[in-house]
């Protein structure tokens, strides 16, 4: 059987956790930061867990993670 290729774009954005879900970076942190509160920007630093509806699709893109 041939090997399955990893989706390189997904590999840069998602990491699998020990429990099998995926963690990802938060959005809304690139620009227009002046109107966002300090608390909101600070909370966006933390990694988020991928929504359960997207886990199956992401797992397919990252077969060896």
PDB file of N, CA and C in Angstrom:
ATOM      1  N   UNK A   1       0.835  -1.195   0.000  1.00  0.00           N
ATOM      2  CA  UNK A   1       0.000   0.000   0.000  1.00  0.00           C
ATOM      3  C   UNK A   1       0.875   1.251   0.000  1.00  0.00           C
ATOM      4  N   UNK A   2       0.496   2.260  -0.794  1.00  0.00           N
ATOM      5  CA  UNK A   2       1.255   3.510  -0.753  1.00  0.00           C
ATOM      6  C   UNK A   2       0.974   4.286   0.530  1.00  0.00           C
ATOM      7  N   UNK A   3       1.905   5.138   0.874  1.00  0.00           N
ATOM      8  CA  UNK A   3       1.729   5.976   2.059  1.00  0.00           C
ATOM      9  C   UNK A   3       0.703   7.071   1.769  1.00  0.00           C
ATOM     10  N   UNK A   4       0.072   7.562   2.825  1.00  0.00           N
ATOM     11  CA  UNK A   4      -0.889   8.655   2.692  1.00  0.00           C
ATOM     12  C   UNK A   4      -0.143   9.956   2.948  1.00  0.00           C
ATOM     13  N   UNK A   5      -0.359  10.937   2.099  1.00  0.00           N
ATOM     14  CA  UNK A   5       0.313  12.222   2.300  1.00  0.00           C
ATOM     15  C   UNK A   5      -0.396  13.039   3.367  1.00  0.00           C
ATOM     16  N   UNK A   6       0.395  13.696   4.196  1.00  0.00           N
ATOM     17  CA  UNK A   6      -0.123  14.621   5.193  1.00  0.00           C
ATOM     18  C   UNK A   6      -0.445  15.937   4.503  1.00  0.00           C
ATOM     19  N   UNK A   7      -1.560  16.545   4.855  1.00  0.00           N
ATOM     20  CA  UNK A   7      -1.927  17.863   4.327  1.00  0.00           C
ATOM     21  C   UNK A   7      -1.030  18.887   5.009  1.00  0.00           C
ATOM     22  N   UNK A   8      -0.102  19.490   4.262  1.00  0.00           N
ATOM     23  CA  UNK A   8       0.920  20.334   4.876  1.00  0.00           C
ATOM     24  C   UNK A   8       0.333  21.593   5.508  1.00  0.00           C
ATOM     25  N   UNK A   9      -0.757  22.113   4.931  1.00  0.00           N
ATOM     26  CA  UNK A   9      -1.404  23.288   5.520  1.00  0.00           C
ATOM     27  C   UNK A   9      -2.020  22.972   6.869  1.00  0.00           C
ATOM     28  N   UNK A  10      -2.632  21.796   6.972  1.00  0.00           N
ATOM     29  CA  UNK A  10      -3.240  21.376   8.242  1.00  0.00           C
ATOM     30  C   UNK A  10      -2.164  21.058   9.271  1.00  0.00           C
ATOM     31  N   UNK A  11      -1.039  20.517   8.829  1.00  0.00           N
ATOM     32  CA  UNK A  11       0.042  20.161   9.745  1.00  0.00           C
ATOM     33  C   UNK A  11       0.620  21.395  10.441  1.00  0.00           C
ATOM     34  N   UNK A  12       0.590  22.530   9.752  1.00  0.00           N
ATOM     35  CA  UNK A  12       1.099  23.769  10.339  1.00  0.00           C
ATOM     36  C   UNK A  12       0.118  24.378  11.326  1.00  0.00           C
ATOM     37  N   UNK A  13      -1.162  24.044  11.218  1.00  0.00           N
ATOM     38  CA  UNK A  13      -2.196  24.711  12.007  1.00  0.00           C
ATOM     39  C   UNK A  13      -2.714  23.904  13.188  1.00  0.00           C
ATOM     40  N   UNK A  14      -2.605  22.574  13.149  1.00  0.00           N
ATOM     41  CA  UNK A  14      -3.204  21.731  14.180  1.00  0.00           C
ATOM     42  C   UNK A  14      -2.192  20.777  14.786  1.00  0.00           C
ATOM     43  N   UNK A  15      -2.335  20.521  16.090  1.00  0.00           N
ATOM     44  CA  UNK A  15      -1.533  19.519  16.788  1.00  0.00           C
ATOM     45  C   UNK A  15      -2.495  18.617  17.545  1.00  0.00           C
ATOM     46  N   UNK A  16      -2.236  17.325  17.526  1.00  0.00           N
ATOM     47  CA  UNK A  16      -3.103  16.392  18.243  1.00  0.00           C
ATOM     48  C   UNK A  16      -2.733  16.377  19.721  1.00  0.00           C
ATOM     49  N   UNK A  17      -3.743  16.367  20.576  1.00  0.00           N
ATOM     50  CA  UNK A  17      -3.520  16.323  22.022  1.00  0.00           C
ATOM     51  C   UNK A  17      -3.441  14.866  22.468  1.00  0.00           C
ATOM     52  N   UNK A  18      -3.121  14.657  23.726  1.00  0.00           N
ATOM     53  CA  UNK A  18      -3.011  13.306  24.258  1.00  0.00           C
ATOM     54  C   UNK A  18      -4.311  12.545  24.243  1.00  0.00           C
ATOM     55  N   UNK A  19      -5.430  13.256  24.347  1.00  0.00           N
ATOM     56  CA  UNK A  19      -6.738  12.595  24.364  1.00  0.00           C
ATOM     57  C   UNK A  19      -7.273  12.333  22.968  1.00  0.00           C
ATOM     58  N   UNK A  20      -6.594  12.822  21.930  1.00  0.00           N
ATOM     59  CA  UNK A  20      -7.023  12.553  20.560  1.00  0.00           C
ATOM     60  C   UNK A  20      -7.715  13.704  19.873  1.00  0.00           C
ATOM     61  N   UNK A  21      -8.028  14.778  20.591  1.00  0.00           N
ATOM     62  CA  UNK A  21      -8.616  15.946  19.936  1.00  0.00           C
ATOM     63  C   UNK A  21      -7.482  16.793  19.363  1.00  0.00           C
ATOM     64  N   UNK A  22      -7.832  17.911  18.752  1.00  0.00           N
ATOM     65  CA  UNK A  22      -6.822  18.765  18.134  1.00  0.00           C
ATOM     66  C   UNK A  22      -6.839  20.144  18.776  1.00  0.00           C
ATOM     67  N   UNK A  23      -5.662  20.734  18.935  1.00  0.00           N
ATOM     68  CA  UNK A  23      -5.599  22.112  19.400  1.00  0.00           C
ATOM     69  C   UNK A  23      -5.162  22.989  18.235  1.00  0.00           C
ATOM     70  N   UNK A  24      -5.630  24.238  18.255  1.00  0.00           N
ATOM     71  CA  UNK A  24      -5.357  25.152  17.159  1.00  0.00           C
ATOM     72  C   UNK A  24      -5.240  26.564  17.719  1.00  0.00           C
ATOM     73  N   UNK A  25      -4.653  27.441  16.928  1.00  0.00           N
ATOM     74  CA  UNK A  25      -4.523  28.831  17.338  1.00  0.00           C
ATOM     75  C   UNK A  25      -5.834  29.575  17.178  1.00  0.00           C
ATOM     76  N   UNK A  26      -6.000  30.625  17.960  1.00  0.00           N
ATOM     77  CA  UNK A  26      -7.231  31.417  17.899  1.00  0.00           C
ATOM     78  C   UNK A  26      -7.156  32.413  16.738  1.00  0.00           C
ATOM     79  N   UNK A  27      -8.299  32.774  16.227  1.00  0.00           N
ATOM     80  CA  UNK A  27      -8.374  33.799  15.185  1.00  0.00           C
ATOM     81  C   UNK A  27      -8.594  35.172  15.832  1.00  0.00           C
ATOM     82  N   UNK A  28      -8.731  36.200  15.018  1.00  0.00           N
ATOM     83  CA  UNK A  28      -8.989  37.595  15.441  1.00  0.00           C
ATOM     84  C   UNK A  28      -7.809  38.212  16.185  1.00  0.00           C
ATOM     85  N   UNK A  29      -6.587  37.855  15.826  1.00  0.00           N
ATOM     86  CA  UNK A  29      -5.430  38.369  16.534  1.00  0.00           C
ATOM     87  C   UNK A  29      -4.412  38.989  15.575  1.00  0.00           C
ATOM     88  N   UNK A  30      -4.793  39.213  14.328  1.00  0.00           N
ATOM     89  CA  UNK A  30      -3.835  39.670  13.320  1.00  0.00           C
ATOM     90  C   UNK A  30      -3.765  41.186  13.184  1.00  0.00           C
ATOM     91  N   UNK A  31      -4.909  41.839  13.124  1.00  0.00           N
ATOM     92  CA  UNK A  31      -4.916  43.292  12.897  1.00  0.00           C
ATOM     93  C   UNK A  31      -6.161  43.872  13.539  1.00  0.00           C
ATOM     94  N   UNK A  32      -6.269  45.205  13.477  1.00  0.00           N
ATOM     95  CA  UNK A  32      -7.356  45.956  14.137  1.00  0.00           C
ATOM     96  C   UNK A  32      -7.392  45.589  15.627  1.00  0.00           C
ATOM     97  N   UNK A  33      -6.251  45.693  16.275  1.00  0.00           N
ATOM     98  CA  UNK A  33      -6.142  45.298  17.681  1.00  0.00           C
ATOM     99  C   UNK A  33      -6.415  46.455  18.635  1.00  0.00           C
ATOM    100  N   UNK A  34      -6.467  47.682  18.124  1.00  0.00           N
ATOM    101  CA  UNK A  34      -6.624  48.835  19.015  1.00  0.00           C
ATOM    102  C   UNK A  34      -7.995  48.872  19.665  1.00  0.00           C
ATOM    103  N   UNK A  35      -9.028  48.449  18.944  1.00  0.00           N
ATOM    104  CA  UNK A  35     -10.372  48.506  19.518  1.00  0.00           C
ATOM    105  C   UNK A  35     -10.690  47.306  20.409  1.00  0.00           C
ATOM    106  N   UNK A  36      -9.856  46.267  20.370  1.00  0.00           N
ATOM    107  CA  UNK A  36     -10.091  45.093  21.205  1.00  0.00           C
ATOM    108  C   UNK A  36      -9.481  45.306  22.573  1.00  0.00           C
ATOM    109  N   UNK A  37     -10.183  44.849  23.596  1.00  0.00           N
ATOM    110  CA  UNK A  37      -9.712  45.069  24.964  1.00  0.00           C
ATOM    111  C   UNK A  37      -8.480  44.215  25.257  1.00  0.00           C
ATOM    112  N   UNK A  38      -7.720  44.638  26.243  1.00  0.00           N
ATOM    113  CA  UNK A  38      -6.514  43.900  26.638  1.00  0.00           C
ATOM    114  C   UNK A  38      -6.869  42.499  27.102  1.00  0.00           C
ATOM    115  N   UNK A  39      -7.978  42.383  27.824  1.00  0.00           N
ATOM    116  CA  UNK A  39      -8.419  41.070  28.300  1.00  0.00           C
ATOM    117  C   UNK A  39      -8.729  40.135  27.128  1.00  0.00           C
ATOM    118  N   UNK A  40      -9.410  40.673  26.127  1.00  0.00           N
ATOM    119  CA  UNK A  40      -9.780  39.863  24.968  1.00  0.00           C
ATOM    120  C   UNK A  40      -8.541  39.393  24.206  1.00  0.00           C
ATOM    121  N   UNK A  41      -7.566  40.296  24.012  1.00  0.00           N
ATOM    122  CA  UNK A  41      -6.337  39.938  23.306  1.00  0.00           C
ATOM    123  C   UNK A  41      -5.520  38.919  24.090  1.00  0.00           C
ATOM    124  N   UNK A  42      -5.502  39.055  25.398  1.00  0.00           N
ATOM    125  CA  UNK A  42      -4.765  38.125  26.257  1.00  0.00           C
ATOM    126  C   UNK A  42      -5.374  36.723  26.195  1.00  0.00           C
ATOM    127  N   UNK A  43      -6.709  36.660  26.195  1.00  0.00           N
ATOM    128  CA  UNK A  43      -7.383  35.364  26.156  1.00  0.00           C
ATOM    129  C   UNK A  43      -7.253  34.686  24.786  1.00  0.00           C
ATOM    130  N   UNK A  44      -7.016  35.484  23.737  1.00  0.00           N
ATOM    131  CA  UNK A  44      -6.833  34.916  22.406  1.00  0.00           C
ATOM    132  C   UNK A  44      -5.459  34.280  22.214  1.00  0.00           C
ATOM    133  N   UNK A  45      -4.536  34.497  23.161  1.00  0.00           N
ATOM    134  CA  UNK A  45      -3.211  33.894  23.061  1.00  0.00           C
ATOM    135  C   UNK A  45      -3.262  32.388  23.249  1.00  0.00           C
ATOM    136  N   UNK A  46      -4.147  31.932  24.106  1.00  0.00           N
ATOM    137  CA  UNK A  46      -4.214  30.511  24.435  1.00  0.00           C
ATOM    138  C   UNK A  46      -4.724  29.699  23.252  1.00  0.00           C
ATOM    139  N   UNK A  47      -4.235  28.492  23.143  1.00  0.00           N
ATOM    140  CA  UNK A  47      -4.692  27.597  22.084  1.00  0.00           C
ATOM    141  C   UNK A  47      -6.112  27.137  22.386  1.00  0.00           C
ATOM    142  N   UNK A  48      -6.890  26.976  21.326  1.00  0.00           N
ATOM    143  CA  UNK A  48      -8.269  26.507  21.466  1.00  0.00           C
ATOM    144  C   UNK A  48      -8.342  25.050  21.034  1.00  0.00           C
ATOM    145  N   UNK A  49      -9.382  24.367  21.448  1.00  0.00           N
ATOM    146  CA  UNK A  49      -9.631  23.002  21.011  1.00  0.00           C
ATOM    147  C   UNK A  49     -10.540  23.043  19.790  1.00  0.00           C
ATOM    148  N   UNK A  50     -10.229  22.235  18.824  1.00  0.00           N
ATOM    149  CA  UNK A  50     -11.015  22.184  17.600  1.00  0.00           C
ATOM    150  C   UNK A  50     -12.405  21.647  17.897  1.00  0.00           C
ATOM    151  N   UNK A  51     -13.413  22.193  17.235  1.00  0.00           N
ATOM    152  CA  UNK A  51     -14.792  21.765  17.456  1.00  0.00           C
ATOM    153  C   UNK A  51     -14.961  20.310  17.025  1.00  0.00           C
ATOM    154  N   UNK A  52     -15.805  19.602  17.752  1.00  0.00           N
ATOM    155  CA  UNK A  52     -16.006  18.167  17.526  1.00  0.00           C
ATOM    156  C   UNK A  52     -16.446  17.848  16.092  1.00  0.00           C
ATOM    157  N   UNK A  53     -17.181  18.747  15.463  1.00  0.00           N
ATOM    158  CA  UNK A  53     -17.653  18.521  14.095  1.00  0.00           C
ATOM    159  C   UNK A  53     -16.512  18.523  13.080  1.00  0.00           C
ATOM    160  N   UNK A  54     -15.381  19.159  13.403  1.00  0.00           N
ATOM    161  CA  UNK A  54     -14.258  19.264  12.480  1.00  0.00           C
ATOM    162  C   UNK A  54     -13.157  18.252  12.739  1.00  0.00           C
ATOM    163  N   UNK A  55     -13.253  17.489  13.818  1.00  0.00           N
ATOM    164  CA  UNK A  55     -12.168  16.587  14.215  1.00  0.00           C
ATOM    165  C   UNK A  55     -11.960  15.481  13.183  1.00  0.00           C
ATOM    166  N   UNK A  56     -13.040  14.899  12.679  1.00  0.00           N
ATOM    167  CA  UNK A  56     -12.929  13.788  11.734  1.00  0.00           C
ATOM    168  C   UNK A  56     -12.231  14.217  10.447  1.00  0.00           C
ATOM    169  N   UNK A  57     -12.576  15.396   9.949  1.00  0.00           N
ATOM    170  CA  UNK A  57     -11.962  15.917   8.725  1.00  0.00           C
ATOM    171  C   UNK A  57     -10.474  16.207   8.948  1.00  0.00           C
ATOM    172  N   UNK A  58     -10.146  16.777  10.104  1.00  0.00           N
ATOM    173  CA  UNK A  58      -8.756  17.103  10.410  1.00  0.00           C
ATOM    174  C   UNK A  58      -7.926  15.840  10.600  1.00  0.00           C
ATOM    175  N   UNK A  59      -8.492  14.825  11.227  1.00  0.00           N
ATOM    176  CA  UNK A  59      -7.786  13.560  11.437  1.00  0.00           C
ATOM    177  C   UNK A  59      -7.461  12.895  10.113  1.00  0.00           C
ATOM    178  N   UNK A  60      -8.322  13.074   9.121  1.00  0.00           N
ATOM    179  CA  UNK A  60      -8.056  12.535   7.792  1.00  0.00           C
ATOM    180  C   UNK A  60      -6.892  13.253   7.120  1.00  0.00           C
ATOM    181  N   UNK A  61      -6.782  14.549   7.368  1.00  0.00           N
ATOM    182  CA  UNK A  61      -5.697  15.328   6.760  1.00  0.00           C
ATOM    183  C   UNK A  61      -4.354  15.067   7.442  1.00  0.00           C
ATOM    184  N   UNK A  62      -4.402  14.602   8.707  1.00  0.00           N
ATOM    185  CA  UNK A  62      -3.180  14.347   9.474  1.00  0.00           C
ATOM    186  C   UNK A  62      -3.139  12.874   9.890  1.00  0.00           C
ATOM    187  N   UNK A  63      -2.852  11.963   8.947  1.00  0.00           N
ATOM    188  CA  UNK A  63      -2.950  10.547   9.260  1.00  0.00           C
ATOM    189  C   UNK A  63      -1.885  10.042  10.232  1.00  0.00           C
ATOM    190  N   UNK A  64      -0.747  10.705  10.321  1.00  0.00           N
ATOM    191  CA  UNK A  64       0.356  10.190  11.147  1.00  0.00           C
ATOM    192  C   UNK A  64       0.598  11.017  12.395  1.00  0.00           C
ATOM    193  N   UNK A  65      -0.358  11.814  12.804  1.00  0.00           N
ATOM    194  CA  UNK A  65      -0.164  12.643  13.997  1.00  0.00           C
ATOM    195  C   UNK A  65      -0.724  11.965  15.228  1.00  0.00           C
TER     196      UNK A  65
END
